[in-house]
CSV table of C-alpha atoms and ligand atoms in Angstrom, one decimal:
chain,number,residue,atom,x,y,z
A,1,MET,CA,-54.8,129.1,-46.0
A,2,PRO,CA,-54.7,130.6,-42.6
A,3,SER,CA,-54.1,134.4,-42.8
A,4,GLY,CA,-50.8,135.8,-41.8
A,5,LYS,CA,-48.8,132.7,-43.0
A,6,PRO,CA,-46.4,133.5,-45.8
A,7,GLU,CA,-47.2,131.7,-49.0
A,8,LYS,CA,-44.9,128.9,-49.7
A,9,PHE,CA,-43.7,128.0,-53.1
A,10,TYR,CA,-43.1,124.4,-54.1
A,11,ARG,CA,-41.1,123.5,-57.1
A,12,ILE,CA,-41.9,120.1,-58.6
A,13,ALA,CA,-40.1,118.6,-61.5
A,14,VAL,CA,-42.5,116.5,-63.6
A,15,LEU,CA,-41.1,113.8,-65.9
A,16,PRO,CA,-43.9,112.1,-67.6
A,17,GLY,CA,-41.9,109.8,-69.9
A,18,ASP,CA,-43.4,107.2,-72.2
A,19,GLY,CA,-46.5,105.0,-72.7
A,20,ILE,CA,-49.0,105.4,-69.8
A,21,GLY,CA,-46.5,107.6,-68.0
A,22,PRO,CA,-48.0,110.9,-69.3
A,23,GLU,CA,-51.6,109.6,-68.8
A,24,VAL,CA,-51.1,108.7,-65.1
A,25,ILE,CA,-48.9,111.7,-64.4
A,26,GLN,CA,-51.5,114.1,-65.9
A,27,GLN,CA,-54.0,112.8,-63.3
A,28,ALA,CA,-51.5,113.1,-60.4
A,29,VAL,CA,-50.7,116.7,-61.4
A,30,LYS,CA,-54.4,117.5,-61.5
A,31,VAL,CA,-54.9,116.1,-58.1
A,32,VAL,CA,-52.0,118.1,-56.7
A,33,LYS,CA,-53.2,121.3,-58.4
A,34,THR,CA,-56.7,120.7,-56.8
A,35,ILE,CA,-55.0,120.3,-53.3
A,36,GLY,CA,-53.2,123.6,-54.1
A,37,LYS,CA,-56.5,125.3,-54.9
A,38,VAL,CA,-58.3,124.1,-51.8
A,39,TYR,CA,-55.4,124.6,-49.3
A,40,GLY,CA,-54.0,127.8,-50.9
A,41,HIS,CA,-50.6,126.3,-51.8
A,42,ARG,CA,-48.5,127.3,-54.8
A,43,PHE,CA,-47.2,124.5,-56.7
A,44,ASP,CA,-44.9,125.3,-59.7
A,45,PHE,CA,-44.8,122.3,-62.0
A,46,ALA,CA,-41.8,122.3,-64.5
A,47,TYR,CA,-41.8,119.6,-67.2
A,48,GLY,CA,-38.7,117.7,-68.3
A,49,LEU,CA,-38.0,115.1,-71.0
A,50,ILE,CA,-37.0,111.6,-70.0
A,51,GLY,CA,-36.9,108.1,-71.6
A,52,GLY,CA,-38.0,107.5,-75.1
A,53,ALA,CA,-39.7,110.9,-75.4
A,54,ALA,CA,-36.3,112.5,-74.7
A,55,VAL,CA,-34.5,110.2,-77.2
A,56,ASP,CA,-36.9,111.3,-79.9
A,57,GLU,CA,-36.5,114.9,-79.2
A,58,THR,CA,-32.8,115.2,-78.2
A,59,GLY,CA,-31.1,111.9,-78.9
A,60,SER,CA,-30.4,111.3,-75.2
A,61,PRO,CA,-32.7,109.5,-72.8
A,62,LEU,CA,-31.7,111.9,-69.9
A,63,PRO,CA,-30.8,115.3,-71.3
A,64,GLU,CA,-28.6,117.5,-69.1
A,65,GLU,CA,-31.4,120.1,-68.9
A,66,THR,CA,-33.7,117.5,-67.2
A,67,LEU,CA,-31.0,116.7,-64.6
A,68,LYS,CA,-30.6,120.4,-63.9
A,69,LEU,CA,-34.3,120.8,-63.5
A,70,CYS,CA,-34.4,117.9,-61.0
A,71,GLN,CA,-31.5,119.3,-59.0
A,72,LYS,CA,-33.2,122.6,-58.5
A,73,SER,CA,-36.6,121.2,-57.6
A,74,ASP,CA,-38.0,120.4,-54.1
A,75,ALA,CA,-39.2,117.0,-55.5
A,76,ILE,CA,-39.5,115.0,-58.7
A,77,LEU,CA,-42.6,113.2,-60.1
A,78,LEU,CA,-41.8,110.7,-62.7
A,79,GLY,CA,-44.2,108.5,-64.8
A,80,ALA,CA,-42.6,105.6,-66.6
A,81,VAL,CA,-40.0,105.0,-69.5
A,82,GLY,CA,-39.5,102.6,-72.2
A,83,GLY,CA,-41.4,100.8,-74.9
A,84,PRO,CA,-41.0,98.6,-78.0
A,85,LYS,CA,-40.1,101.6,-80.2
A,86,TRP,CA,-36.8,102.0,-78.5
A,87,ASP,CA,-36.0,98.4,-77.6
A,88,GLY,CA,-33.5,98.1,-80.4
A,89,LEU,CA,-31.3,101.0,-79.3
A,90,PRO,CA,-27.8,100.3,-77.7
A,91,PRO,CA,-27.9,100.1,-73.9
A,92,GLU,CA,-26.6,103.6,-73.3
A,93,GLN,CA,-29.5,105.1,-75.4
A,94,ARG,CA,-32.2,103.0,-74.1
A,95,PRO,CA,-35.0,104.8,-72.2
A,96,GLU,CA,-34.3,102.6,-69.1
A,97,LYS,CA,-30.8,104.0,-68.9
A,98,ALA,CA,-32.3,107.4,-68.0
A,99,LEU,CA,-33.7,105.8,-64.8
A,100,LEU,CA,-30.4,104.2,-63.8
A,101,SER,CA,-28.5,107.5,-64.5
A,102,ILE,CA,-30.9,109.8,-62.7
A,103,ARG,CA,-30.8,107.5,-59.7
A,104,LYS,CA,-27.0,107.2,-59.7
A,105,THR,CA,-26.4,111.0,-60.4
A,106,LEU,CA,-28.9,112.2,-57.7
A,107,ASN,CA,-27.5,109.3,-55.3
A,108,LEU,CA,-31.2,108.1,-54.8
A,109,PHE,CA,-29.8,105.0,-53.1
A,110,ALA,CA,-32.9,104.1,-51.1
A,111,ASN,CA,-36.1,103.1,-52.7
A,112,LEU,CA,-39.2,102.6,-50.6
A,113,ARG,CA,-42.1,100.6,-52.1
A,114,PRO,CA,-45.1,100.2,-49.8
A,115,VAL,CA,-47.8,97.5,-50.2
A,116,LYS,CA,-51.0,98.4,-48.5
A,117,ILE,CA,-54.4,96.9,-48.7
A,118,TYR,CA,-57.1,99.4,-49.6
A,119,HIS,CA,-60.0,98.0,-47.7
A,120,PRO,CA,-62.6,98.1,-50.5
A,121,LEU,CA,-60.1,95.9,-52.6
A,122,ALA,CA,-59.5,93.5,-49.8
A,123,SER,CA,-60.7,90.3,-51.5
A,124,CYS,CA,-59.2,90.9,-54.8
A,125,PRO,CA,-57.4,88.7,-55.7
A,126,LEU,CA,-56.2,87.0,-52.4
A,127,LYS,CA,-57.9,84.6,-50.1
A,128,ASP,CA,-60.0,86.4,-47.4
A,129,GLU,CA,-58.2,84.6,-44.6
A,130,ILE,CA,-54.9,86.2,-45.7
A,131,THR,CA,-56.3,89.7,-46.2
A,132,ARG,CA,-58.2,89.6,-42.8
A,133,ARG,CA,-54.8,89.3,-41.1
A,134,GLY,CA,-53.8,92.5,-42.7
A,135,ILE,CA,-51.0,93.3,-45.2
A,136,ASP,CA,-48.7,96.4,-44.7
A,137,ILE,CA,-45.3,95.8,-46.2
A,138,MET,CA,-42.6,98.3,-46.9
A,139,PHE,CA,-39.9,97.2,-49.4
A,140,VAL,CA,-36.6,98.9,-48.8
A,141,ARG,CA,-34.7,98.3,-52.0
A,142,GLN,CA,-30.9,99.4,-52.6
A,143,LEU,CA,-31.3,101.3,-55.8
A,144,THR,CA,-27.8,102.4,-56.9
A,145,GLY,CA,-25.6,99.3,-56.7
A,146,GLY,CA,-25.5,95.5,-57.3
A,147,ILE,CA,-25.8,93.8,-60.6
A,148,TYR,CA,-27.5,96.8,-62.3
A,149,PHE,CA,-24.3,98.9,-61.9
A,150,GLY,CA,-21.4,96.4,-62.1
A,151,GLU,CA,-19.3,95.9,-65.2
A,152,LYS,CA,-21.2,94.8,-68.2
A,153,LYS,CA,-19.5,93.1,-71.1
A,154,THR,CA,-20.1,90.8,-74.0
A,155,ILE,CA,-16.9,89.0,-75.2
A,156,THR,CA,-15.8,86.2,-77.4
A,157,ARG,CA,-14.2,83.2,-75.7
A,158,GLY,CA,-13.1,80.6,-78.1
A,159,ASP,CA,-16.0,80.0,-80.4
A,160,GLN,CA,-18.6,81.2,-77.8
A,161,ILE,CA,-20.0,84.6,-77.2
A,162,VAL,CA,-20.2,85.2,-73.5
A,163,ALA,CA,-21.9,88.1,-71.6
A,164,ARG,CA,-21.5,89.1,-68.0
A,165,ASP,CA,-23.0,91.5,-65.5
A,166,VAL,CA,-21.0,91.8,-62.4
A,167,MET,CA,-22.7,91.9,-59.1
A,168,GLU,CA,-20.8,94.0,-56.5
A,169,TYR,CA,-21.8,95.6,-53.2
A,170,SER,CA,-19.5,97.6,-50.9
A,171,LYS,CA,-19.9,97.3,-47.2
A,172,LYS,CA,-20.7,101.1,-47.2
A,173,GLU,CA,-23.6,100.6,-49.6
A,174,ILE,CA,-25.1,97.8,-47.5
A,175,GLU,CA,-24.7,99.8,-44.3
A,176,ASP,CA,-26.5,102.9,-45.8
A,177,ILE,CA,-29.5,101.0,-46.9
A,178,ALA,CA,-29.6,98.8,-43.8
A,179,ARG,CA,-29.7,102.0,-41.6
A,180,ILE,CA,-32.7,103.2,-43.8
A,181,ALA,CA,-34.5,99.9,-43.2
A,182,PHE,CA,-34.0,99.9,-39.5
A,183,GLU,CA,-35.0,103.5,-39.2
A,184,THR,CA,-38.2,102.8,-41.3
A,185,ALA,CA,-39.0,99.8,-39.1
A,186,LEU,CA,-38.7,102.0,-35.9
A,187,LYS,CA,-41.7,104.0,-37.2
A,188,ARG,CA,-43.6,100.8,-38.1
A,189,ARG,CA,-44.0,97.3,-36.5
A,190,LYS,CA,-40.2,97.1,-35.7
A,191,LYS,CA,-39.4,94.1,-37.8
A,192,VAL,CA,-36.9,93.9,-40.6
A,193,THR,CA,-36.7,90.8,-43.0
A,194,SER,CA,-33.5,91.1,-44.9
A,195,VAL,CA,-33.7,89.1,-48.2
A,196,ASP,CA,-30.7,87.7,-49.9
A,197,LYS,CA,-29.2,84.5,-51.6
A,198,ALA,CA,-26.5,83.9,-49.0
A,199,ASN,CA,-26.5,80.1,-49.7
A,200,VAL,CA,-25.0,80.9,-53.1
A,201,LEU,CA,-23.8,84.6,-53.6
A,202,GLU,CA,-20.7,86.2,-52.0
A,203,THR,CA,-22.4,89.6,-52.2
A,204,SER,CA,-25.2,88.2,-50.1
A,205,ARG,CA,-22.8,86.8,-47.5
A,206,LEU,CA,-21.3,90.3,-47.1
A,207,TRP,CA,-24.9,91.7,-47.1
A,208,ARG,CA,-26.0,89.5,-44.3
A,209,LYS,CA,-22.9,90.1,-42.1
A,210,THR,CA,-23.1,93.8,-42.6
A,211,VAL,CA,-26.9,93.9,-41.9
A,212,GLU,CA,-26.2,92.1,-38.6
A,213,GLU,CA,-23.5,94.7,-37.7
A,214,VAL,CA,-25.8,97.7,-38.4
A,215,TRP,CA,-28.6,95.9,-36.4
A,216,LYS,CA,-26.5,96.2,-33.2
A,217,LYS,CA,-27.6,99.9,-33.1
A,218,TYR,CA,-31.3,99.0,-33.3
A,219,PRO,CA,-32.0,96.6,-30.4
A,220,GLN,CA,-35.7,97.4,-30.5
A,221,VAL,CA,-36.0,96.0,-34.0
A,222,THR,CA,-36.4,92.3,-34.7
A,223,LEU,CA,-34.2,91.1,-37.6
A,224,GLU,CA,-34.7,87.9,-39.7
A,225,HIS,CA,-32.9,86.8,-42.8
A,226,MET,CA,-34.7,85.0,-45.5
A,227,LEU,CA,-33.4,83.5,-48.9
A,228,VAL,CA,-35.0,85.3,-51.9
A,229,ASP,CA,-36.7,82.2,-53.4
A,230,ASN,CA,-38.3,81.4,-50.1
A,231,CYS,CA,-39.4,85.0,-49.8
A,232,ALA,CA,-41.1,84.9,-53.2
A,233,MET,CA,-43.2,82.1,-52.0
A,234,GLN,CA,-44.0,83.4,-48.5
A,235,LEU,CA,-45.1,86.8,-49.9
A,236,ILE,CA,-48.0,84.8,-51.4
A,237,THR,CA,-48.7,82.3,-48.5
A,238,ARG,CA,-48.0,84.5,-45.3
A,239,PRO,CA,-47.7,88.1,-46.4
A,240,TYR,CA,-48.9,89.4,-43.0
A,241,GLN,CA,-45.6,88.3,-41.4
A,242,PHE,CA,-43.7,91.0,-43.3
A,243,ASP,CA,-43.2,94.5,-42.0
A,244,VAL,CA,-40.0,96.0,-43.7
A,245,VAL,CA,-38.4,93.9,-46.4
A,246,LEU,CA,-34.8,95.0,-46.9
A,247,THR,CA,-33.1,93.8,-50.1
A,248,GLY,CA,-30.8,94.6,-52.9
A,249,ASN,CA,-31.5,96.1,-56.3
A,250,MET,CA,-32.5,93.2,-58.5
A,251,PHE,CA,-34.3,91.1,-55.8
A,252,GLY,CA,-36.1,94.3,-54.8
A,253,ASP,CA,-37.2,95.0,-58.3
A,254,ILE,CA,-38.6,91.5,-58.7
A,255,LEU,CA,-40.1,91.1,-55.2
A,256,SER,CA,-41.9,94.5,-55.3
A,257,ASP,CA,-43.7,93.7,-58.6
A,258,GLU,CA,-44.9,90.5,-56.9
A,259,GLY,CA,-45.8,92.3,-53.7
A,260,SER,CA,-47.8,94.9,-55.7
A,261,MET,CA,-50.3,92.2,-56.5
A,262,LEU,CA,-51.1,91.8,-52.8
A,263,SER,CA,-52.9,95.2,-53.0
A,264,GLY,CA,-54.8,94.1,-56.1
A,265,SER,CA,-52.7,95.5,-59.0
A,266,ILE,CA,-49.3,96.9,-60.0
A,267,GLY,CA,-51.3,100.0,-60.8
A,268,MET,CA,-51.7,100.7,-57.0
A,269,MET,CA,-48.0,100.6,-55.9
A,270,PRO,CA,-46.2,104.0,-55.4
A,271,SER,CA,-42.6,104.6,-54.5
A,272,VAL,CA,-40.1,107.1,-53.3
A,273,SER,CA,-36.4,107.2,-54.0
A,274,PHE,CA,-34.0,109.3,-52.0
A,275,GLY,CA,-30.4,109.6,-50.8
A,276,SER,CA,-28.0,112.2,-49.6
A,277,GLN,CA,-29.2,115.0,-51.8
A,278,HIS,CA,-32.1,117.4,-51.5
A,279,SER,CA,-34.6,116.2,-54.2
A,280,ALA,CA,-36.4,112.9,-53.7
A,281,LEU,CA,-38.0,111.1,-56.7
A,282,TYR,CA,-41.6,109.8,-56.6
A,283,GLU,CA,-42.8,107.3,-59.2
A,284,PRO,CA,-45.3,104.5,-59.7
A,285,VAL,CA,-43.5,101.2,-59.6
A,286,HIS,CA,-45.1,100.1,-62.8
A,287,GLY,CA,-43.7,100.6,-66.3
A,288,SER,CA,-45.0,102.3,-69.4
A,289,ALA,CA,-47.4,99.4,-70.1
A,290,PRO,CA,-47.4,99.6,-73.9
A,291,ASP,CA,-50.2,97.1,-74.2
A,292,ILE,CA,-52.8,99.6,-72.8
A,293,ALA,CA,-51.0,103.0,-73.5
A,294,GLY,CA,-53.2,105.7,-75.1
A,295,GLN,CA,-56.5,103.8,-74.4
A,296,ASN,CA,-57.5,105.6,-71.1
A,297,LYS,CA,-57.2,102.2,-69.3
A,298,ALA,CA,-54.3,102.7,-67.0
A,299,ASN,CA,-54.9,102.8,-63.2
A,300,PRO,CA,-53.6,106.3,-62.2
A,301,LEU,CA,-53.7,105.5,-58.4
A,302,ALA,CA,-50.1,104.4,-58.1
A,303,ALA,CA,-49.1,107.8,-59.6
A,304,ILE,CA,-51.5,109.7,-57.5
A,305,ILE,CA,-50.5,107.9,-54.3
A,306,SER,CA,-46.9,108.7,-55.3
A,307,ALA,CA,-47.9,112.3,-55.5
A,308,ALA,CA,-49.5,112.1,-52.0
A,309,MET,CA,-46.2,110.6,-50.6
A,310,MET,CA,-44.5,113.5,-52.2
A,311,LEU,CA,-46.7,116.0,-50.4
A,312,LYS,CA,-46.1,114.2,-47.1
A,313,LEU,CA,-42.4,113.3,-47.3
A,314,SER,CA,-40.7,116.1,-49.4
A,315,LEU,CA,-43.1,119.1,-49.0
A,316,HIS,CA,-44.2,118.4,-45.4
A,317,LEU,CA,-47.8,118.6,-46.3
A,318,LYS,CA,-49.0,115.7,-44.2
A,319,GLU,CA,-52.7,116.6,-44.0
A,320,GLU,CA,-52.9,117.3,-47.7
A,321,GLY,CA,-51.3,113.8,-48.5
A,322,ASP,CA,-53.6,112.0,-46.1
A,323,ILE,CA,-56.7,113.6,-47.7
A,324,ILE,CA,-55.7,112.3,-51.1
A,325,GLU,CA,-55.4,108.8,-49.6
A,326,ASP,CA,-58.7,109.1,-47.8
A,327,LYS,CA,-60.4,110.3,-51.0
A,328,ILE,CA,-59.0,107.4,-52.9
A,329,LYS,CA,-60.5,105.0,-50.3
A,330,LYS,CA,-63.8,106.8,-50.6
A,331,VAL,CA,-63.9,106.5,-54.4
A,332,LEU,CA,-63.0,102.8,-54.2
A,333,ALA,CA,-65.5,102.2,-51.5
A,334,GLU,CA,-68.2,103.7,-53.9
A,335,GLY,CA,-67.3,101.0,-56.2
A,336,TYR,CA,-65.4,102.8,-59.0
A,337,ARG,CA,-62.6,100.6,-60.7
A,338,THR,CA,-60.2,100.8,-63.5
A,339,PRO,CA,-60.0,97.6,-65.6
A,340,ASP,CA,-57.0,96.2,-63.8
A,341,ILE,CA,-59.0,96.0,-60.5
A,342,MET,CA,-62.5,95.5,-61.9
A,343,GLU,CA,-64.7,93.1,-60.2
A,344,PRO,CA,-68.4,92.0,-60.9
A,345,GLY,CA,-70.9,94.5,-59.7
A,346,LYS,CA,-68.5,97.4,-59.7
A,347,THR,CA,-68.5,100.4,-62.0
A,348,GLN,CA,-65.6,100.5,-64.6
A,349,VAL,CA,-64.0,103.8,-65.2
A,350,GLY,CA,-61.0,105.0,-67.2
A,351,THR,CA,-57.8,106.7,-66.3
A,352,GLN,CA,-59.2,110.3,-66.6
A,353,GLU,CA,-62.5,109.4,-64.9
A,354,MET,CA,-60.7,107.9,-61.9
A,355,GLY,CA,-58.6,111.1,-61.6
A,356,GLN,CA,-61.7,113.2,-61.8
A,357,LEU,CA,-63.6,111.3,-59.2
A,358,ILE,CA,-60.8,111.9,-56.7
A,359,ILE,CA,-60.7,115.6,-57.6
A,360,ASN,CA,-64.5,115.9,-57.1
A,361,GLU,CA,-64.1,114.3,-53.6
A,362,ILE,CA,-61.3,116.7,-52.7
A,363,LEU,CA,-63.4,119.6,-53.8
A,364,LYS,CA,-66.4,118.5,-51.7
A,365,GLY,CA,-64.1,118.9,-48.8
B,1,LIG,P1,-45.3,97.2,-67.1
B,1,LIG,O1,-45.2,97.5,-65.6
B,1,LIG,O2,-45.2,98.4,-68.0
B,1,LIG,O3,-46.5,96.3,-67.5
B,1,LIG,C1,-46.8,95.0,-67.0
B,1,LIG,C2,-48.2,94.7,-67.1
B,1,LIG,O4,-49.0,95.5,-66.1
B,1,LIG,C3,-48.8,95.0,-68.4
B,1,LIG,O5,-49.9,94.1,-68.7
B,1,LIG,C4,-49.5,96.4,-68.1
B,1,LIG,O6,-50.7,96.7,-68.9
B,1,LIG,C5,-49.9,96.3,-66.6
B,1,LIG,N1,-49.9,97.6,-65.9
B,1,LIG,C6,-48.8,98.3,-65.6
B,1,LIG,N2,-49.1,99.5,-65.1
B,1,LIG,C7,-50.5,99.5,-65.1
B,1,LIG,C8,-51.4,100.5,-64.6
B,1,LIG,N3,-51.0,101.7,-64.1
B,1,LIG,N4,-52.7,100.2,-64.8
B,1,LIG,C9,-53.2,99.0,-65.3
B,1,LIG,N5,-52.3,98.1,-65.7
B,1,LIG,C10,-50.9,98.3,-65.7
B,1,LIG,O7,-44.0,96.2,-67.4
B,1,LIG,P2,-43.4,95.6,-68.8
B,1,LIG,O8,-44.5,95.4,-69.7
B,1,LIG,O9,-42.6,94.6,-68.4
B,1,LIG,O10,-42.5,96.8,-69.3
B,1,LIG,C11,-43.0,97.8,-70.4
B,1,LIG,C12,-41.9,98.8,-70.5
B,1,LIG,O11,-41.8,99.6,-69.3
B,1,LIG,C13,-40.5,98.4,-70.7
B,1,LIG,O12,-39.9,99.2,-71.7
B,1,LIG,C14,-39.8,98.4,-69.4
B,1,LIG,O13,-38.4,98.5,-69.5
B,1,LIG,C15,-40.5,99.6,-68.9
B,1,LIG,N6,-40.5,99.7,-67.4
B,1,LIG,C16,-40.3,101.0,-66.9
B,1,LIG,C17,-40.4,101.2,-65.6
B,1,LIG,C18,-40.2,102.6,-65.0
B,1,LIG,O14,-40.2,103.5,-65.8
B,1,LIG,N7,-40.1,102.8,-63.7
B,1,LIG,C19,-40.7,100.2,-64.7
B,1,LIG,C20,-40.9,98.9,-65.3
B,1,LIG,C21,-40.8,98.7,-66.7
B,2,LIG,C1,-38.3,99.7,-61.8
B,2,LIG,C2,-38.0,99.3,-63.2
B,2,LIG,C3,-36.5,99.7,-63.5
B,2,LIG,C4,-35.6,98.9,-62.5
B,2,LIG,C5,-36.1,99.5,-64.9
B,2,LIG,C6,-37.1,100.0,-65.9
B,2,LIG,C7,-34.7,99.9,-65.2
B,2,LIG,O1,-38.3,98.0,-63.4
B,2,LIG,O2,-38.2,101.0,-61.4
B,2,LIG,O3,-38.8,98.9,-61.0
B,2,LIG,O4,-35.4,97.7,-62.8
B,2,LIG,O5,-35.3,99.4,-61.5
B,3,LIG,MN1,-39.4,97.0,-61.8
């Protein structure tokens, strides 16, 4: 660190969660610690319980203590929650409820999920002609509204059991997320594709009308609307057409998992969620992957790229974040692969080895 500059202290709340969450977060934390060592930054990692791990320990998926820790941190790094062990619990106690609550409580209404092609993975698993044209998509997903948060009820009607999840969006919620999408597009290729189901849903008709209104303040940006079923198809056939994809909570959840495969694996897709408050939350898009948990098989890159985004966006350490991404490219170019992105002729490594390879590259300078 250059002499004379006061040492800055960064407080990071780390919430490993369940399944592969702790495994991938361990690698991300190690990478950030290495950056701290090389660049002379002081990162203070404070661990909190979330998800099934928190249920087992405290009875609640999101203990008050964890929320407090997040509120006083500069950024939050989360692994994943959930697993078969807790699937039978009532909705309020399920690990997934912790994610919904932390997002709502901290007003993390905007969720950005980038899809990038890492050049060494370019041919896997897409056709060369598609990857040659380049894929660089930013999903902007509304995270605190829609069908996830509307009234939920199971009732008896006559002799039938009926369940409902109400889908609701206020104009203000749509305006706020639309603004984020247009602002994001201004820093990119200046195109927003707003995805809805306006041929069927009333919420989508309000969505479309409101997005059009917000667009008036962004004449430099091209706006197009696309129905969600068509978008699911076009992500596979013509992914290069997309720049910013703006959409609601549920469509964003589904389309971003689909989009993650454009980069080779869901184990490659990071995310940031933010809103009106101080702390943003960084997490891989994938879940707790119970099928591979505890086997050193998980790809830690989504978690490590999420940590790189955290350095750049919340801690304003752009150079350090870029270094991590460059070193990931280098390690991939040398042919190292976790099982999810393995190809013939490459060298298969585990979660820990992949983390260590990136650390070794950072230490080499
Ligand atoms: P998942 O994302 O956990 O796994 C889907 C598939 O992708 C599995 O085959 C898994 O092995 C693979 N996969 C996921 N991440 C990977 C990685 N980093 N490296 C290699 N392979 C990876 O989705 P699921 O199986 O539908 O859900 C499992 C649990 O996770 C559920 O309880 C679900 O509610 C929860 N979940 C949590 C989050 C989150 O915490 N943000 C997100 C999605 C699902
Ligand atoms: C995600 C997850 C969550 C969501 C679940 C686990 C509540 O799938 O972050 O993508 O649907 O938002
Ligand atoms: Mn999801």
